[in-house]
Coordinates of C-alpha atoms in Angstrom, one line a residue:
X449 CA 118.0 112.7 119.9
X450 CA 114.4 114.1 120.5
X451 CA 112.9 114.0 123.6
X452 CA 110.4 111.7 124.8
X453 CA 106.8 113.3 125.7
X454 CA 107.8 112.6 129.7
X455 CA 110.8 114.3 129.5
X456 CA 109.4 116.8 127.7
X457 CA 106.6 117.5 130.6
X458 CA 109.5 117.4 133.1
X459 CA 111.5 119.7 131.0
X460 CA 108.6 122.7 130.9
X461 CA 108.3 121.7 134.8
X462 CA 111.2 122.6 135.5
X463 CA 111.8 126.0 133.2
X464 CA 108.4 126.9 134.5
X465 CA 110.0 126.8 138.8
X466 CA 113.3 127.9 137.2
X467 CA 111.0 131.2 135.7
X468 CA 108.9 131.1 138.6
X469 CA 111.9 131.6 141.4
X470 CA 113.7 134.0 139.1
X471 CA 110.8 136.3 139.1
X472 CA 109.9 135.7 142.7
X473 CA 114.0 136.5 143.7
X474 CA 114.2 139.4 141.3
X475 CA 111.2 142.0 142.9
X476 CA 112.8 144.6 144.4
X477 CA 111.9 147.8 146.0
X478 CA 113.8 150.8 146.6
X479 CA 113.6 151.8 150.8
X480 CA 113.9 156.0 151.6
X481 CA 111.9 158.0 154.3
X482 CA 109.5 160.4 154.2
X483 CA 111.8 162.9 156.1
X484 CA 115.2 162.4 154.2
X485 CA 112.7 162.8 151.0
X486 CA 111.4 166.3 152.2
X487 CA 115.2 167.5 153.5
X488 CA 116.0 166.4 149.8
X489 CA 118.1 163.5 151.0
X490 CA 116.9 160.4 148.8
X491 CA 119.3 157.9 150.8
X492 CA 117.7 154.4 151.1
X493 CA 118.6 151.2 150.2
X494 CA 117.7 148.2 147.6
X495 CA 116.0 145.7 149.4
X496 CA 115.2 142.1 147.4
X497 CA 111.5 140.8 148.5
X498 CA 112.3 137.1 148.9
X499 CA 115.4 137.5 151.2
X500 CA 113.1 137.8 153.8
X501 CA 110.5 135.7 155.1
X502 CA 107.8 137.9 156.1
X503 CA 106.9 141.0 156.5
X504 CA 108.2 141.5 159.9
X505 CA 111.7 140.5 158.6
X506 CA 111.5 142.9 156.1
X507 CA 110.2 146.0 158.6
X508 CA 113.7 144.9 160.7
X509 CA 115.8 145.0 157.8
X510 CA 114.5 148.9 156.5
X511 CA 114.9 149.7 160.2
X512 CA 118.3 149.0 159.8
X513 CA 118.9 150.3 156.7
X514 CA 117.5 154.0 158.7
X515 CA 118.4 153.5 162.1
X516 CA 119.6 157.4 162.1
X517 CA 116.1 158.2 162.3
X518 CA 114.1 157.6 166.3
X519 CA 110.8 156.6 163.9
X520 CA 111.3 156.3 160.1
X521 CA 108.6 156.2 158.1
X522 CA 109.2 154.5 155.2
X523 CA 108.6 155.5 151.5
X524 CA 109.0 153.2 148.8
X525 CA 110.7 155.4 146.1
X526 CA 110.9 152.4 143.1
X527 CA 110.3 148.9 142.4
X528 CA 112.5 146.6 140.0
X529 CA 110.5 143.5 138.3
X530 CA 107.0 144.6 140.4
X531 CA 104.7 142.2 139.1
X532 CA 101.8 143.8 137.3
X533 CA 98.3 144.1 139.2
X534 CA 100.2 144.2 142.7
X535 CA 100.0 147.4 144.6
X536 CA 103.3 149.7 144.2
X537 CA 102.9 152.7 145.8
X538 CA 105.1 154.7 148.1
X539 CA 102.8 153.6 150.9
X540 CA 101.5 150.8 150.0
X541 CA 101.1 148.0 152.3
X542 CA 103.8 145.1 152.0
X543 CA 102.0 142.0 152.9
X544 CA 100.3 142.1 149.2
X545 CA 103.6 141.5 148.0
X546 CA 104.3 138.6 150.7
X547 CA 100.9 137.0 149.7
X548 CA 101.7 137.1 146.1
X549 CA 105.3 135.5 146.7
X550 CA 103.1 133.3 149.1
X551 CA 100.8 132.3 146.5
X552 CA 103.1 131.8 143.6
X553 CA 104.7 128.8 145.5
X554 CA 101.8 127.3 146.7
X555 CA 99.6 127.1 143.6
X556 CA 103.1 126.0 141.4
X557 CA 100.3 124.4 138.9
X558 CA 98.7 127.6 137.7
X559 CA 101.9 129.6 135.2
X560 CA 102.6 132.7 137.1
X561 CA 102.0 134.3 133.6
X562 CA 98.4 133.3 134.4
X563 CA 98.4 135.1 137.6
X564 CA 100.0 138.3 136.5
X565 CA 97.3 138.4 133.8
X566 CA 94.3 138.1 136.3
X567 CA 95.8 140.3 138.5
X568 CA 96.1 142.8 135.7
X569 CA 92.3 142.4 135.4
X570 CA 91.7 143.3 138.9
X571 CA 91.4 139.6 140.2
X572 CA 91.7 139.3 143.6
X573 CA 94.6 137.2 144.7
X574 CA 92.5 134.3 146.6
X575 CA 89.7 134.3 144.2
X576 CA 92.7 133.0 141.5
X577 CA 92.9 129.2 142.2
X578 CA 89.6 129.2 141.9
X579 CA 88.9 130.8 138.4
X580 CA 91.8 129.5 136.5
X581 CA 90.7 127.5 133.7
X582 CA 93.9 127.2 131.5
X583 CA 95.6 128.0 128.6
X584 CA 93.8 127.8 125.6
X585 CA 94.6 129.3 121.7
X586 CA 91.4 130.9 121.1
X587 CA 88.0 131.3 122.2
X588 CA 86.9 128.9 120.0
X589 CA 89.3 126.2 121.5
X590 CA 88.7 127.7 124.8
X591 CA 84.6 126.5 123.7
X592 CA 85.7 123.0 122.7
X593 CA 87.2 122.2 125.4
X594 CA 84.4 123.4 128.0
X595 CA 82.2 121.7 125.5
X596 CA 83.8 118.3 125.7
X597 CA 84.5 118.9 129.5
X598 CA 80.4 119.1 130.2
X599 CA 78.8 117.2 127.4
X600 CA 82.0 114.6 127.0
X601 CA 81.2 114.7 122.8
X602 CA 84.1 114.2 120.6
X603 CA 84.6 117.6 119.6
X604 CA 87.0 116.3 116.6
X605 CA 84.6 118.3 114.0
X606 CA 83.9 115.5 111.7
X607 CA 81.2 113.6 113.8
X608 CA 77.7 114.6 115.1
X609 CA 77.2 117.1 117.1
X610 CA 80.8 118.8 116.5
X611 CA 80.5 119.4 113.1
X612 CA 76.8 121.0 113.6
X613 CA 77.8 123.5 116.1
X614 CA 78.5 127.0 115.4
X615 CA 81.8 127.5 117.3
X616 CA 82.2 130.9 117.3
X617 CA 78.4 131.5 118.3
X618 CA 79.3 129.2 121.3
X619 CA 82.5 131.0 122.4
X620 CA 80.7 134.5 122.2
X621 CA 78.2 133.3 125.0
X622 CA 80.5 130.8 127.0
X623 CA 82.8 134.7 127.3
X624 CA 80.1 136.4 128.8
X625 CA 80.6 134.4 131.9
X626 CA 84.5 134.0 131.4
X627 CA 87.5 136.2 130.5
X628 CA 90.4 135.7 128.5
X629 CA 94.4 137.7 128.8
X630 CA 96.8 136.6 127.1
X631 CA 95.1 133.4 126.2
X632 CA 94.5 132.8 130.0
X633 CA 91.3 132.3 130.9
X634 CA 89.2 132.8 133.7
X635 CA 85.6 132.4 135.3
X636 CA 84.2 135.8 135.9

């Protein structure tokens, strides 16, 4: 029995929160110290991002983990499923990973494939929303689409003006002020 178009739509909904909470529950980082690191003692802990809250749950939680130490200074040694174009360093800051958990389930309408691939192309987290334009196959399509969006022509290619227009040419100049990963794309 195939499914009807709605159910399809809720169908991909769904696998894309199902995808979306997977990837947000699986980031990981691995918690040590700067001191047990330089006395060659690399004991730390696995801590899972989304368990906590915030940041200042998190902070509580390595403090626990190295409460043998008066002041630990935490290094962050590895990361499991770090999201590409977030920070992962040994001292990086945490709250870029809270605002990219933050972000991922406020904006549930842009595919967090999207926002790994601007983030790969050194988008800036907030200036995301904004850009997204949408998934398209090609440039070309990508051209269309824009094309029909502004002028409102039937871009079907078999009536006037569709089937006069030089695609391609019109793609080439719509990218100078867009970019495209992983057939993302983006204003610039």
């Amino acid at each position: 029995m195939a499914m009807t178009t709605e159910e399809l739509r809720a169908f991909q909904k769904y696998t894309e929160q199902s995808e979306r909470e997977k990837a947000i529950e699986e980031i990981k980082v691995y918690v040590g110290t700067y001191k047990k690191y330089a006395e060659g003692d690399l004991h730390g802990e696995w801590v899972t991002i989304a368990d906590y809250g915030n940041e200042q749950d998190f902070f509580e939680r390595c403090m626990n983990i190295h409460d043998d130490e008066d002041d630990p200074e935490f290094m962050y040694q590895d990361f499991q499923d770090w999201p590409e174009g977030v920070e992962s360093d040994e001292a990086m800051e945490m709250d870029t990973i809270f605002e990219y958990i933050e972000f991922l389930r406020d904006n549930e309408h842009i595919p967090i494939s999207a926002v790994n691939a601007a983030l790969e192309n050194y988008m800036e987290l907030c200036d995301i929303e904004d850009s997204y334009i949408g998934y398209y196959d090609d440039d070309q399509d990508f051209a269309r689409e824009m094309a029909l969006e502004v002028n409102g022509f039937d871009e079907g290619g078999e009536n006037w003006p569709s089937n006069c227009i030089d695609w391609e040419k019109a793609a080439d100049e719509l990218m100078y002020d867009h970019f495209e990963e992983n057939g993302y794309y983006f204003r610039s």
